[in-house]
Short mmCIF file of C-alpha atoms in Angstrom, two decimals:
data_model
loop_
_atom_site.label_atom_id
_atom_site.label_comp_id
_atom_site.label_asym_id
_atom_site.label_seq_id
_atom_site.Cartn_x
_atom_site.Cartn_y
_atom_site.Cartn_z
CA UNK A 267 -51.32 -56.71 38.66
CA UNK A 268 -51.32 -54.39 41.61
CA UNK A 269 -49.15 -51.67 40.88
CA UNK A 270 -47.15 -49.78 43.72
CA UNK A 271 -46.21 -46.43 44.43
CA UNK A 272 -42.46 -46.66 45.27
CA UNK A 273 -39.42 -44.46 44.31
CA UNK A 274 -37.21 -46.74 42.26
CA UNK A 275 -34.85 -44.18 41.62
CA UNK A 276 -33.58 -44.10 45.28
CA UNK A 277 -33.68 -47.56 45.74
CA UNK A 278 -31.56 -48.19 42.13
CA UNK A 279 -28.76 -45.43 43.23
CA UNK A 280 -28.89 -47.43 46.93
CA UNK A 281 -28.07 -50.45 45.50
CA UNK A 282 -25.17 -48.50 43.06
CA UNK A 283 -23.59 -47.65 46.15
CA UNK A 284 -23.41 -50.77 47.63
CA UNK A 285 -21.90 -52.01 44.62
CA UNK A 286 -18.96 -49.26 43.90
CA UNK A 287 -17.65 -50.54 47.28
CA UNK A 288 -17.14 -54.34 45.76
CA UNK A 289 -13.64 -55.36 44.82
CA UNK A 290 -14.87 -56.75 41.39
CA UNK A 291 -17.81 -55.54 39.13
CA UNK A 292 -21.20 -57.90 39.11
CA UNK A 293 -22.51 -59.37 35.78
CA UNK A 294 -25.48 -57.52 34.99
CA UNK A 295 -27.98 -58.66 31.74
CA UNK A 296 -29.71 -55.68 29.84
CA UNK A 297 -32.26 -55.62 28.16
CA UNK A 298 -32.53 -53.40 25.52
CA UNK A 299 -35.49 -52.18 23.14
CA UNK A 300 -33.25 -49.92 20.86
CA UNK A 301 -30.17 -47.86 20.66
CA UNK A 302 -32.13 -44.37 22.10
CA UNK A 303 -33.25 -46.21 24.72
CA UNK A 304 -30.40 -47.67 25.49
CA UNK A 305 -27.41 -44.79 25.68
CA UNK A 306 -28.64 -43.15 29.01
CA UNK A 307 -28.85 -46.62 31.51
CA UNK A 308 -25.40 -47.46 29.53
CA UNK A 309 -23.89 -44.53 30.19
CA UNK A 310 -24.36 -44.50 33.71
CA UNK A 311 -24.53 -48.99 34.59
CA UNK A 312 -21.31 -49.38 32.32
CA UNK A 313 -19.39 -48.02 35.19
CA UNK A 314 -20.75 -50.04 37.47
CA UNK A 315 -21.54 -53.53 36.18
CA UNK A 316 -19.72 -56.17 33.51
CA UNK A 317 -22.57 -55.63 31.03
CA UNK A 318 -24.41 -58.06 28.50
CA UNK A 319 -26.87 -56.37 26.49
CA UNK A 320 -29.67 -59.05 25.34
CA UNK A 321 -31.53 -57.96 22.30
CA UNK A 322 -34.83 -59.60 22.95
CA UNK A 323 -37.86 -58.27 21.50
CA UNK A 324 -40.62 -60.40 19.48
CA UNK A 325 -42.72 -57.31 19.58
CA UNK A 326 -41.17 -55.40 16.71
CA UNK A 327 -42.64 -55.79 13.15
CA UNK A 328 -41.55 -56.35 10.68
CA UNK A 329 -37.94 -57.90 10.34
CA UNK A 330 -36.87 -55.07 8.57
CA UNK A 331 -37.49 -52.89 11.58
CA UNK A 332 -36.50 -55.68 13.70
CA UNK A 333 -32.54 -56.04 12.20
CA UNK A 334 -32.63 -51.73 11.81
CA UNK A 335 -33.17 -51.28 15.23
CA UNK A 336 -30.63 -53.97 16.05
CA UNK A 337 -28.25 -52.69 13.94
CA UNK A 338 -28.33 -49.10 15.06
CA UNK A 339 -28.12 -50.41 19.29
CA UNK A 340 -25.02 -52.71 17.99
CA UNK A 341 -23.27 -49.29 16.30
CA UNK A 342 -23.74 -47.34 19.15
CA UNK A 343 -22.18 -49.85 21.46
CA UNK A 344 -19.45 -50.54 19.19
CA UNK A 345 -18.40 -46.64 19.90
CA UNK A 346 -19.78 -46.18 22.89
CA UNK A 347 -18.61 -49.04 25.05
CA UNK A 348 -16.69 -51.53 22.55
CA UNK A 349 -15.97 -54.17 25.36
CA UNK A 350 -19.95 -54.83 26.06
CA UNK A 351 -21.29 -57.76 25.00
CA UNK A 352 -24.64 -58.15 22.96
CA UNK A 353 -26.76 -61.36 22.81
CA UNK A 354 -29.72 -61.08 19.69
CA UNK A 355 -32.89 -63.68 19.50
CA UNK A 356 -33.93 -64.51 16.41
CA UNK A 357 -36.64 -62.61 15.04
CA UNK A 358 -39.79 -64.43 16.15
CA UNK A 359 -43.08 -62.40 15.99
CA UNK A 360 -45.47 -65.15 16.00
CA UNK A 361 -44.09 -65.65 19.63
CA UNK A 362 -45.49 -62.11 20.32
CA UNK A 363 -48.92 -62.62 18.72
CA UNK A 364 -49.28 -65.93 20.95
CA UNK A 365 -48.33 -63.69 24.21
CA UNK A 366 -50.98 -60.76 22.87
CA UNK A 367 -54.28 -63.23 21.71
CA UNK A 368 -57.17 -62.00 22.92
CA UNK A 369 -56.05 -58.42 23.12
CA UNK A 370 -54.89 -57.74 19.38
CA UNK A 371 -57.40 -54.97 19.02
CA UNK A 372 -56.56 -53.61 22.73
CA UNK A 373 -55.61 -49.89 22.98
CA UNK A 374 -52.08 -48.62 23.13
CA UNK A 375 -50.69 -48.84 27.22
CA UNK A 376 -53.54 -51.45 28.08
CA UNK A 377 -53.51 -55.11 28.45
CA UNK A 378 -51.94 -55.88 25.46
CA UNK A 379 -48.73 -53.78 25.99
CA UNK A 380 -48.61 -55.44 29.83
CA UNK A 381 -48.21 -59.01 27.76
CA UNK A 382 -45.96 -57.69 25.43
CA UNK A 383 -43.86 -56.10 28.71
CA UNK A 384 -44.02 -59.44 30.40
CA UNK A 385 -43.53 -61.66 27.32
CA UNK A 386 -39.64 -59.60 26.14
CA UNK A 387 -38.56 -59.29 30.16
CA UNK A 388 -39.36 -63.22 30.72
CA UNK A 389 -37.18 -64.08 28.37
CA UNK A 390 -34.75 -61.66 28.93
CA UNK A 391 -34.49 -62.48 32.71
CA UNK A 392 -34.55 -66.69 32.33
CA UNK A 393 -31.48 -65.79 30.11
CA UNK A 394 -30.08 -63.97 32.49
CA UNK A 395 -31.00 -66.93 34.95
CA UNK A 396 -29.43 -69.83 32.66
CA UNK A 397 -26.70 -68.35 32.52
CA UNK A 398 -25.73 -67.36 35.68
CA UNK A 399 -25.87 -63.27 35.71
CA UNK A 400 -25.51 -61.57 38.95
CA UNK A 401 -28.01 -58.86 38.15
CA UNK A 402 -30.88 -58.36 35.43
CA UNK A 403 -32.43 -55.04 34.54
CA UNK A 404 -33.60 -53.19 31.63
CA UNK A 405 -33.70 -49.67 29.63
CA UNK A 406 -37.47 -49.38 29.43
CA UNK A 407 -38.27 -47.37 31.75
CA UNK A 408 -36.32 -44.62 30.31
CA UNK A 409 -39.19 -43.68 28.47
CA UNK A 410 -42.10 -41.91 29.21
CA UNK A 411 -44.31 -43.48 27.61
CA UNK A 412 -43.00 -46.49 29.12
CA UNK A 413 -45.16 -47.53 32.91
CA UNK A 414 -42.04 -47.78 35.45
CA UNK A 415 -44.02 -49.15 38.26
CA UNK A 416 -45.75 -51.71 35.95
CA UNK A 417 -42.34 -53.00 34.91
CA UNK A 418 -40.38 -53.29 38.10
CA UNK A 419 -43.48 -55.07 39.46
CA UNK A 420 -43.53 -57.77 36.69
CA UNK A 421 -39.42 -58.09 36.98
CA UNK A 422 -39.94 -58.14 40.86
CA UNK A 423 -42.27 -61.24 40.39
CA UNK A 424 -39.95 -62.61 37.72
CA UNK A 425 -37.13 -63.11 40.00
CA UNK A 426 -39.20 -65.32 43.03
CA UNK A 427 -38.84 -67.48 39.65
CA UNK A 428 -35.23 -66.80 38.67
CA UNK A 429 -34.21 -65.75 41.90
CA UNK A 430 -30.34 -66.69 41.33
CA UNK A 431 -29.87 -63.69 39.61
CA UNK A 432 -30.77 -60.08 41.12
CA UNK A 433 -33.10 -57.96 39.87
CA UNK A 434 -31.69 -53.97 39.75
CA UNK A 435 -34.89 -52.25 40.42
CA UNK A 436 -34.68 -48.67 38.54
CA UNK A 437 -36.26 -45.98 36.93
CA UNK A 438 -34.50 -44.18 33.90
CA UNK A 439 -36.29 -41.69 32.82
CA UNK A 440 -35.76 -39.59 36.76
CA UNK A 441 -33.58 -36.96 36.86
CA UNK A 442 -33.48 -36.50 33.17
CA UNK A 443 -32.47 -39.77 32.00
CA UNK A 444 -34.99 -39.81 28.87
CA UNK A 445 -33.45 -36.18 27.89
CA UNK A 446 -30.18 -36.96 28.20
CA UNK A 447 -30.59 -40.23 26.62
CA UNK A 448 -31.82 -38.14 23.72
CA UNK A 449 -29.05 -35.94 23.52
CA UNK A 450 -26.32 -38.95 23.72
CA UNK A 451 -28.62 -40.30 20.47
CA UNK A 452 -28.41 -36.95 18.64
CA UNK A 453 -24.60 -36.91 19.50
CA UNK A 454 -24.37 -40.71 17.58
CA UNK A 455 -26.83 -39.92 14.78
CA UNK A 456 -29.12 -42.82 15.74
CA UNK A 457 -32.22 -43.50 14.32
CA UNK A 458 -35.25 -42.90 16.07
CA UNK A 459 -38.05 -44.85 15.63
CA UNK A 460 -41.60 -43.14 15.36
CA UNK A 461 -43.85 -46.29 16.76
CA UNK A 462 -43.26 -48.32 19.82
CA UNK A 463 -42.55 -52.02 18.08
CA UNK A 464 -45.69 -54.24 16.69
CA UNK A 465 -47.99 -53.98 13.88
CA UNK A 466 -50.80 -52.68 15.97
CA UNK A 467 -48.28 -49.67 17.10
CA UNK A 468 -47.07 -49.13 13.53
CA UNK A 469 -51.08 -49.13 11.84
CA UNK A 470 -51.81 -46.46 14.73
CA UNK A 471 -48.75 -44.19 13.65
CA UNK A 472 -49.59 -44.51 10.14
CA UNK A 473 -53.32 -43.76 10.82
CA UNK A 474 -52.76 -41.15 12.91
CA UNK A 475 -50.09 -39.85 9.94
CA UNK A 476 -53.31 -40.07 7.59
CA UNK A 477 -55.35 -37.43 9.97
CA UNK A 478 -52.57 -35.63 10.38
CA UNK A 479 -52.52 -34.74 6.91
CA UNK A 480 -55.79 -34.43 5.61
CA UNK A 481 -56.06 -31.57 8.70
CA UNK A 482 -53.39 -29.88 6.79
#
């Protein structure tokens, strides 16, 4: 995929102002990887949007990870902003592997993480679609190690498909949305998770926990 250099950013708090002028808040669907990653883009969208979260993420492995991470996004919420709404799919890895084939032994940020990008926003967005959302986004590119451009391109194809529902182009992590985001986490005690999601991620962390040590 051709990726583009455009400021997001600008064009997400262009489209913010053109919506604080409506009479009525839009529906928006977010996705959501985790509670960290989620507390920044709430904090500021939850002012301007009727908010869904949708939990959808194949990637993460194993289920015990899966429901922990789920858990500790539906806590935060639950003080944070008790009137949004949260939608979980059923833990489903093999639907991730399927999406990755061909690429299991790909390095971390290549092709492999693009599929797993595409695979979690797809479904995120034809939710969105089906049921009728005004706007999709979501938090993932409040993180650094996150590709914004790569993202908004794949959600700015996705909605020529789903093109009912509006796609809130945005970048997070500007103007110190990942440190904030971090600081709102601290402030609710949420756990952090030290790998990105899948079982490739997690044998990487605890390899590179192995060198780690025996350098010690």
């Amino acid at each position: 995929m051709e990726i583009k250099k455009i400021n997001y950013n600008e064009i997400f708090k262009r489209e913010i102002e053109q919506i604080s002028k409506l009479d009525k808040k839009p529906s928006l669907f977010l996705h959501a990887c985790c509670g960290p990653c989620l507390t920044y883009p709430l904090s500021i969208l939850v002012n301007y949007f009727d908010i869904t979260i949708g939990y959808f993420n194949p990637n993460i492995y194993p289920k015990a990870e899966y429901e922990k991470r789920y858990s500790e996004l539906e806590r935060f919420v639950k003080e944070f902003a008790p009137k949004v709404k949260i939608i979980k799919q059923e833990y489903d890895y093999q639907t991730y592997l399927e999406a990755i084939k061909g690429y299991e032994k790909d390095k971390e940020g290549g092709k492999r993480c693009e599929l797993c990008h595409a695979l979690r926003l797809d479904l995120s967005y034809k939710y969105a679609y089906e049921h009728n959302f005004d706007y999709f986004t979501s938090v993932m590119t409040v993180s650094c190690k996150k590709p914004s451009a790569l993202l908004n391109q794949i959600c700015l194809e996705l909605e020529k498909k789903y093109s009912t529902t509006k796609y809130l182009q945005a970048d997070f992590k500007k103007e110190n949305g990942q440190l904030i985001g971090i600081n709102i986490a601290k402030k609710y005690n949420l756990y952090r998770q030290n790998y990105c999601g899948c079982s490739f991620s997690l044998q990487a962390r605890l390899e590179y926990e192995k060198e780690k040590l025996n350098r010690n």
